[in-house]
């Protein structure tokens, strides 16, 4: 082979090597670009965005999560309430979970599920301009049902320290037991409150007149709301006065039913013009068996509350005994009595047998 041919072959091989090297470099670059694009795509899928969000949850990055949540603090639920709610929601976040898409095209919502329950719902929206990711994830806020409280108009009710004023008042009505008073007799008033937006059941507190104890029942589900009612207990001095009146009225009522008290004896306790008063005027007690005596035993004072200024209710029970010769008949009796103050003194509005 001539020298010229050898040189040509050398140049050809050199060029081929250079060409192959360029192809290799271009291929590697293309592969690297493709790998990067695939990584970016994977990092920006909704599922990857959710996994990244849940990792932040596991790491307890609550401040950062709050900043991106879009949550608007209110008088009902502030920043601390929101973070506490998130911590409760994800308190037992399992390693194994499923994401179920429940809505959306532009903005999407996923249900975070375990085998037996839904933990939360996650909302995905387009990330703000300049973000390295395509999606921004936040937990869909789930408030508790509305809280409804009924209370005498003369007390102040608060929920988690928030005083419930006119903006939360949904109505005013006669106190329970005082709905059917005669004309000219003013019923004690109760107010109804309704508050929406709590992230957890609130702590209810009540402030009443000096010397009176106020209690509130635990919140309980009723329909689509959580309800509670306030009770106001009179002062010790007033309680004794009220109990004495209630006990005597209850005993007179029991005696009247068995013809052991006259109608006028019962009427001295009653408020004329009420349905209960009318029922007692029409009641015939001559049907009861002849007997030789009667008595009361096992009196129990159960509850006494103030329904309003100049109104109280008492619940009590006792055994009412009837004697017919050597025979004894025992009747367990349980009553609620509602009284109101009038110009003629305390009068019984109604007596309810329980």
Short mmCIF file of C-alpha atoms in Angstrom, two decimals:
data_model
loop_
_atom_site.label_atom_id
_atom_site.label_comp_id
_atom_site.label_asym_id
_atom_site.label_seq_id
_atom_site.Cartn_x
_atom_site.Cartn_y
_atom_site.Cartn_z
CA UNK A 1 0.00 0.00 0.00
CA UNK A 2 1.37 3.37 -0.97
CA UNK A 3 2.15 6.09 1.51
CA UNK A 4 -0.70 8.21 0.09
CA UNK A 5 -3.22 5.43 0.58
CA UNK A 6 -2.09 4.92 4.15
CA UNK A 7 -2.55 8.62 4.90
CA UNK A 8 -6.04 8.62 3.41
CA UNK A 9 -7.02 5.61 5.46
CA UNK A 10 -5.67 7.22 8.62
CA UNK A 11 -7.60 10.39 7.98
CA UNK A 12 -10.76 8.38 7.36
CA UNK A 13 -10.39 6.45 10.61
CA UNK A 14 -9.63 9.66 12.50
CA UNK A 15 -12.74 11.30 11.06
CA UNK A 16 -14.81 8.25 11.84
CA UNK A 17 -13.62 8.32 15.44
CA UNK A 18 -14.38 12.02 15.71
CA UNK A 19 -17.83 11.48 14.22
CA UNK A 20 -18.52 8.58 16.57
CA UNK A 21 -17.32 10.68 19.52
CA UNK A 22 -19.60 13.55 18.51
CA UNK A 23 -22.54 11.13 18.20
CA UNK A 24 -21.70 9.69 21.58
CA UNK A 25 -21.55 13.13 23.16
CA UNK A 26 -24.81 14.17 21.49
CA UNK A 27 -26.46 10.92 22.55
CA UNK A 28 -25.30 11.33 26.12
CA UNK A 29 -26.51 14.92 26.15
CA UNK A 30 -29.85 13.90 24.70
CA UNK A 31 -30.15 11.08 27.22
CA UNK A 32 -29.27 13.45 30.06
CA UNK A 33 -31.81 15.98 28.84
CA UNK A 34 -34.45 13.29 28.52
CA UNK A 35 -33.62 11.96 32.00
CA UNK A 36 -33.91 15.46 33.44
CA UNK A 37 -37.23 16.04 31.69
CA UNK A 38 -38.55 12.76 32.98
CA UNK A 39 -37.41 13.64 36.50
CA UNK A 40 -39.03 17.06 36.23
CA UNK A 41 -42.21 15.50 34.91
CA UNK A 42 -42.27 12.96 37.70
CA UNK A 43 -41.63 15.66 40.30
CA UNK A 44 -44.54 17.70 38.98
CA UNK A 45 -47.24 15.07 38.72
CA UNK A 46 -50.15 15.57 41.14
CA UNK A 47 -49.23 12.34 42.94
CA UNK A 48 -45.62 13.45 43.44
CA UNK A 49 -46.79 16.83 44.67
CA UNK A 50 -49.03 15.16 47.23
CA UNK A 51 -46.24 12.85 48.39
CA UNK A 52 -43.96 15.86 48.80
CA UNK A 53 -46.65 17.63 50.83
CA UNK A 54 -47.11 14.60 53.09
CA UNK A 55 -43.36 14.41 53.67
CA UNK A 56 -43.52 17.96 54.96
CA UNK A 57 -46.38 16.89 57.20
CA UNK A 58 -44.31 14.00 58.57
CA UNK A 59 -41.42 16.39 59.19
CA UNK A 60 -43.70 18.78 61.08
CA UNK A 61 -43.08 21.76 58.80
CA UNK A 62 -46.28 23.40 60.04
CA UNK A 63 -45.19 27.00 59.59
CA UNK A 64 -44.26 26.44 55.94
CA UNK A 65 -47.45 24.48 55.32
CA UNK A 66 -49.51 27.26 56.89
CA UNK A 67 -47.89 29.93 54.72
CA UNK A 68 -48.97 28.08 51.60
CA UNK A 69 -52.38 27.01 52.88
CA UNK A 70 -54.34 30.09 51.93
CA UNK A 71 -56.15 29.80 55.27
CA UNK A 72 -57.81 33.04 56.38
CA UNK A 73 -57.81 33.45 60.20
CA UNK A 74 -61.08 34.54 61.80
CA UNK A 75 -62.38 35.26 65.28
CA UNK A 76 -63.58 31.64 65.30
CA UNK A 77 -60.40 29.93 64.08
CA UNK A 78 -56.95 31.51 64.00
CA UNK A 79 -53.52 30.33 62.90
CA UNK A 80 -52.93 28.23 66.02
CA UNK A 81 -56.35 26.59 65.63
CA UNK A 82 -55.57 25.71 62.01
CA UNK A 83 -52.19 24.16 62.81
CA UNK A 84 -53.68 22.23 65.74
CA UNK A 85 -56.39 20.93 63.41
CA UNK A 86 -53.77 19.80 60.87
CA UNK A 87 -51.84 18.00 63.59
CA UNK A 88 -54.99 16.15 64.69
CA UNK A 89 -55.87 15.30 61.11
CA UNK A 90 -52.48 13.75 60.39
CA UNK A 91 -51.76 12.44 63.88
CA UNK A 92 -51.71 8.83 62.65
CA UNK A 93 -50.56 9.19 59.06
CA UNK A 94 -49.83 5.65 57.83
CA UNK A 95 -46.98 4.61 55.56
CA UNK A 96 -49.41 2.92 53.19
CA UNK A 97 -52.18 5.02 51.76
CA UNK A 98 -54.09 5.51 48.53
CA UNK A 99 -54.89 8.65 46.59
CA UNK A 100 -58.28 8.74 44.92
CA UNK A 101 -59.03 11.57 42.56
CA UNK A 102 -62.50 12.88 43.33
CA UNK A 103 -62.79 16.04 41.24
CA UNK A 104 -61.12 18.59 39.06
CA UNK A 105 -59.38 19.25 35.78
CA UNK A 106 -57.52 22.51 36.31
CA UNK A 107 -57.75 22.41 40.09
CA UNK A 108 -57.88 18.87 41.42
CA UNK A 109 -59.01 17.23 44.64
CA UNK A 110 -57.71 13.92 45.96
CA UNK A 111 -59.01 11.83 48.84
CA UNK A 112 -56.24 10.49 51.06
CA UNK A 113 -57.44 7.01 52.02
CA UNK A 114 -56.43 4.06 54.12
CA UNK A 115 -58.03 0.65 53.84
CA UNK A 116 -60.94 1.63 56.09
CA UNK A 117 -61.25 5.41 56.24
CA UNK A 118 -60.67 8.76 54.61
CA UNK A 119 -57.98 10.79 56.32
CA UNK A 120 -58.37 14.07 54.46
CA UNK A 121 -58.97 15.72 51.13
CA UNK A 122 -56.13 17.47 49.36
CA UNK A 123 -56.64 20.34 46.94
CA UNK A 124 -54.14 20.92 44.12
CA UNK A 125 -53.95 24.24 42.33
CA UNK A 126 -51.43 25.81 39.96
CA UNK A 127 -48.33 26.92 41.80
CA UNK A 128 -47.57 30.65 41.85
CA UNK A 129 -45.23 32.05 39.21
CA UNK A 130 -41.59 31.41 39.99
CA UNK A 131 -42.20 28.15 41.84
CA UNK A 132 -40.00 25.18 40.91
CA UNK A 133 -43.04 22.92 40.97
CA UNK A 134 -46.26 22.96 38.97
CA UNK A 135 -48.70 22.21 41.80
CA UNK A 136 -49.41 23.69 45.19
CA UNK A 137 -51.08 21.35 47.70
CA UNK A 138 -53.24 22.23 50.66
CA UNK A 139 -55.51 20.24 52.95
CA UNK A 140 -59.18 20.96 52.42
CA UNK A 141 -60.47 22.57 55.62
CA UNK A 142 -63.22 20.62 57.34
CA UNK A 143 -65.06 22.48 60.07
CA UNK A 144 -67.24 20.86 62.70
CA UNK A 145 -71.04 21.20 62.47
CA UNK A 146 -72.51 24.54 63.60
CA UNK A 147 -72.59 25.04 67.36
CA UNK A 148 -75.98 26.06 68.78
CA UNK A 149 -76.45 27.23 72.38
CA UNK A 150 -79.63 28.24 74.19
CA UNK A 151 -79.34 30.34 77.34
CA UNK A 152 -81.28 32.74 79.57
CA UNK A 153 -81.10 36.27 78.22
CA UNK A 154 -79.48 37.61 81.40
CA UNK A 155 -76.25 35.55 81.11
CA UNK A 156 -73.19 35.95 78.89
CA UNK A 157 -72.06 32.94 76.86
CA UNK A 158 -68.54 32.51 75.43
CA UNK A 159 -67.07 29.86 73.15
CA UNK A 160 -63.29 29.42 73.34
CA UNK A 161 -63.16 32.88 74.92
CA UNK A 162 -65.24 34.49 72.16
CA UNK A 163 -68.22 36.29 73.67
CA UNK A 164 -71.39 35.47 71.76
CA UNK A 165 -73.10 38.75 71.01
CA UNK A 166 -75.87 39.92 68.72
CA UNK A 167 -74.04 38.83 65.57
CA UNK A 168 -74.37 35.20 66.66
CA UNK A 169 -77.91 35.43 68.06
CA UNK A 170 -80.47 33.67 65.87
CA UNK A 171 -83.59 34.14 67.92
CA UNK A 172 -85.34 35.02 71.15
CA UNK A 173 -88.12 32.96 72.67
CA UNK A 174 -89.91 32.23 75.91
CA UNK A 175 -87.99 30.05 78.34
CA UNK A 176 -88.97 26.37 78.35
CA UNK A 177 -92.11 25.91 80.45
CA UNK A 178 -93.24 29.53 80.00
CA UNK A 179 -94.54 29.43 76.43
CA UNK A 180 -98.25 29.76 77.30
CA UNK A 181 -98.62 32.56 79.82
CA UNK A 182 -101.83 34.60 80.02
CA UNK A 183 -101.98 38.10 78.58
CA UNK A 184 -100.24 40.66 80.73
CA UNK A 185 -97.71 38.22 82.20
CA UNK A 186 -94.28 38.60 80.64
CA UNK A 187 -92.37 35.38 80.05
CA UNK A 188 -88.67 35.09 80.87
CA UNK A 189 -86.65 35.15 77.66
CA UNK A 190 -84.03 32.81 76.30
CA UNK A 191 -81.64 33.52 73.45
CA UNK A 192 -80.44 31.10 70.80
CA UNK A 193 -76.90 31.38 69.43
CA UNK A 194 -75.39 29.74 66.36
CA UNK A 195 -71.69 29.80 65.48
CA UNK A 196 -70.12 28.24 62.39
CA UNK A 197 -66.48 27.71 61.48
CA UNK A 198 -64.95 25.96 64.50
CA UNK A 199 -62.26 23.41 63.67
CA UNK A 200 -62.81 21.57 66.96
CA UNK A 201 -65.61 21.54 69.57
CA UNK A 202 -65.21 24.78 71.54
CA UNK A 203 -65.00 25.18 75.29
CA UNK A 204 -68.24 26.86 76.39
CA UNK A 205 -68.37 29.11 79.44
CA UNK A 206 -71.12 31.19 81.04
CA UNK A 207 -71.10 34.27 83.23
CA UNK A 208 -74.23 35.02 85.25
CA UNK A 209 -75.29 37.35 88.07
CA UNK A 210 -73.13 37.41 91.17
CA UNK A 211 -73.77 34.52 93.50
CA UNK A 212 -75.39 32.33 90.85
CA UNK A 213 -73.63 29.28 89.46
CA UNK A 214 -73.89 28.67 85.73
CA UNK A 215 -73.46 25.33 84.01
CA UNK A 216 -73.63 24.26 80.38
CA UNK A 217 -74.43 20.81 79.09
CA UNK A 218 -71.83 18.99 76.97
CA UNK A 219 -72.19 19.50 73.23
CA UNK A 220 -74.20 16.74 71.61
CA UNK A 221 -75.19 16.03 68.03
CA UNK A 222 -78.73 17.02 67.18
CA UNK A 223 -79.62 16.90 63.51
CA UNK A 224 -76.86 18.71 61.66
CA UNK A 225 -75.68 20.76 64.63
CA UNK A 226 -73.90 20.43 67.96
CA UNK A 227 -76.18 21.74 70.70
CA UNK A 228 -75.84 22.78 74.33
CA UNK A 229 -78.05 24.46 76.92
CA UNK A 230 -77.21 26.70 79.85
CA UNK A 231 -78.56 26.27 83.37
CA UNK A 232 -78.39 28.93 86.10
CA UNK A 233 -78.57 27.85 89.73
CA UNK A 234 -79.92 30.41 92.23
CA UNK A 235 -78.03 31.57 95.28
CA UNK A 236 -78.09 29.33 98.33
CA UNK A 237 -80.45 31.67 100.16
CA UNK A 238 -82.90 31.83 97.26
CA UNK A 239 -82.64 28.10 96.66
CA UNK A 240 -84.02 27.32 100.12
CA UNK A 241 -86.93 29.69 99.57
CA UNK A 242 -87.69 28.18 96.16
CA UNK A 243 -87.42 24.59 97.36
CA UNK A 244 -89.82 25.17 100.23
CA UNK A 245 -92.42 26.61 97.84
CA UNK A 246 -91.94 23.86 95.24
CA UNK A 247 -92.19 21.06 97.79
CA UNK A 248 -95.38 22.40 99.29
CA UNK A 249 -96.98 22.96 95.87
CA UNK A 250 -96.02 19.46 94.69
CA UNK A 251 -97.40 17.82 97.83
CA UNK A 252 -100.65 19.80 97.56
CA UNK A 253 -101.01 18.72 93.92
CA UNK A 254 -100.52 15.04 94.83
CA UNK A 255 -103.03 15.36 97.66
CA UNK A 256 -105.56 17.07 95.39
CA UNK A 257 -105.42 14.21 92.88
CA UNK A 258 -106.47 11.76 95.64
CA UNK A 259 -109.10 14.10 97.13
CA UNK A 260 -106.93 14.80 100.18
CA UNK A 261 -106.72 18.53 99.37
CA UNK A 262 -109.40 20.94 98.22
CA UNK A 263 -109.30 22.67 94.83
CA UNK A 264 -108.95 26.08 96.47
CA UNK A 265 -105.91 24.81 98.39
CA UNK A 266 -104.23 23.94 95.09
CA UNK A 267 -105.44 27.10 93.35
CA UNK A 268 -103.59 29.33 95.80
CA UNK A 269 -100.36 28.16 94.13
CA UNK A 270 -101.55 28.38 90.52
CA UNK A 271 -101.33 31.17 87.95
CA UNK A 272 -104.82 31.72 86.51
CA UNK A 273 -105.13 31.75 82.74
CA UNK A 274 -102.65 29.00 81.95
CA UNK A 275 -103.52 25.64 80.34
CA UNK A 276 -102.45 23.89 83.54
CA UNK A 277 -104.73 26.09 85.64
CA UNK A 278 -107.66 25.33 83.34
CA UNK A 279 -106.92 21.60 83.43
CA UNK A 280 -106.97 21.62 87.23
CA UNK A 281 -110.33 23.40 87.28
CA UNK A 282 -111.79 20.72 85.06
CA UNK A 283 -110.14 17.78 86.79
CA UNK A 284 -112.50 15.46 88.68
CA UNK A 285 -110.88 13.74 91.66
CA UNK A 286 -113.98 12.12 93.11
CA UNK A 287 -113.09 8.86 91.38
CA UNK A 288 -110.34 7.97 93.84
CA UNK A 289 -110.89 5.08 96.27
CA UNK A 290 -111.93 5.76 99.81
CA UNK A 291 -108.93 5.71 102.14
CA UNK A 292 -108.02 6.53 105.69
CA UNK A 293 -104.80 8.49 105.34
CA UNK A 294 -101.89 9.62 103.20
CA UNK A 295 -98.20 10.49 103.65
CA UNK A 296 -94.99 11.47 101.84
CA UNK A 297 -91.65 9.68 102.00
CA UNK A 298 -88.23 9.77 100.35
CA UNK A 299 -88.35 13.36 99.15
CA UNK A 300 -85.45 14.08 96.78
CA UNK A 301 -84.48 17.54 95.61
CA UNK A 302 -83.15 16.91 92.12
CA UNK A 303 -82.56 20.23 90.35
CA UNK A 304 -83.45 23.88 90.72
CA UNK A 305 -82.68 26.51 88.09
CA UNK A 306 -83.43 30.13 87.33
CA UNK A 307 -85.28 30.57 84.04
CA UNK A 308 -85.06 34.36 84.13
CA UNK A 309 -85.50 37.30 86.42
CA UNK A 310 -88.50 36.39 88.54
CA UNK A 311 -88.80 32.79 87.32
CA UNK A 312 -87.47 29.46 88.53
CA UNK A 313 -87.99 25.75 87.88
CA UNK A 314 -87.66 22.89 90.36
CA UNK A 315 -87.51 19.14 89.79
CA UNK A 316 -88.19 16.81 92.70
CA UNK A 317 -89.52 13.37 93.54
CA UNK A 318 -91.08 11.55 96.49
CA UNK A 319 -93.17 8.52 97.33
CA UNK A 320 -96.84 9.35 97.87
CA UNK A 321 -98.48 6.86 100.24
CA UNK A 322 -102.19 6.08 100.54
CA UNK A 323 -103.53 4.03 103.50
CA UNK A 324 -106.71 2.01 103.29
CA UNK A 325 -107.08 0.36 106.64
CA UNK A 326 -104.03 -1.88 107.03
CA UNK A 327 -103.21 -1.65 103.30
CA UNK A 328 -100.56 0.72 101.98
CA UNK A 329 -100.40 1.96 98.37
CA UNK A 330 -97.12 3.55 97.33
CA UNK A 331 -96.95 5.86 94.29
CA UNK A 332 -93.52 7.06 93.15
CA UNK A 333 -94.05 10.67 92.04
CA UNK A 334 -91.67 12.86 90.04
CA UNK A 335 -92.47 16.44 89.04
CA UNK A 336 -91.05 19.52 87.38
CA UNK A 337 -92.62 22.79 88.58
CA UNK A 338 -92.23 26.15 86.79
CA UNK A 339 -92.89 29.29 88.87
CA UNK A 340 -93.11 32.97 87.99
CA UNK A 341 -93.14 36.07 90.18
CA UNK A 342 -96.36 38.14 89.96
CA UNK A 343 -97.93 41.00 91.88
CA UNK A 344 -99.67 38.30 93.93
CA UNK A 345 -96.40 36.51 94.71
CA UNK A 346 -94.94 33.33 93.25
CA UNK A 347 -97.38 31.40 91.08
CA UNK A 348 -97.08 27.96 89.48
CA UNK A 349 -97.24 28.16 85.68
CA UNK A 350 -97.28 24.43 85.09
CA UNK A 351 -96.48 21.13 86.74
CA UNK A 352 -95.15 18.36 84.55
CA UNK A 353 -95.22 14.72 85.62
CA UNK A 354 -92.02 12.94 84.66
#
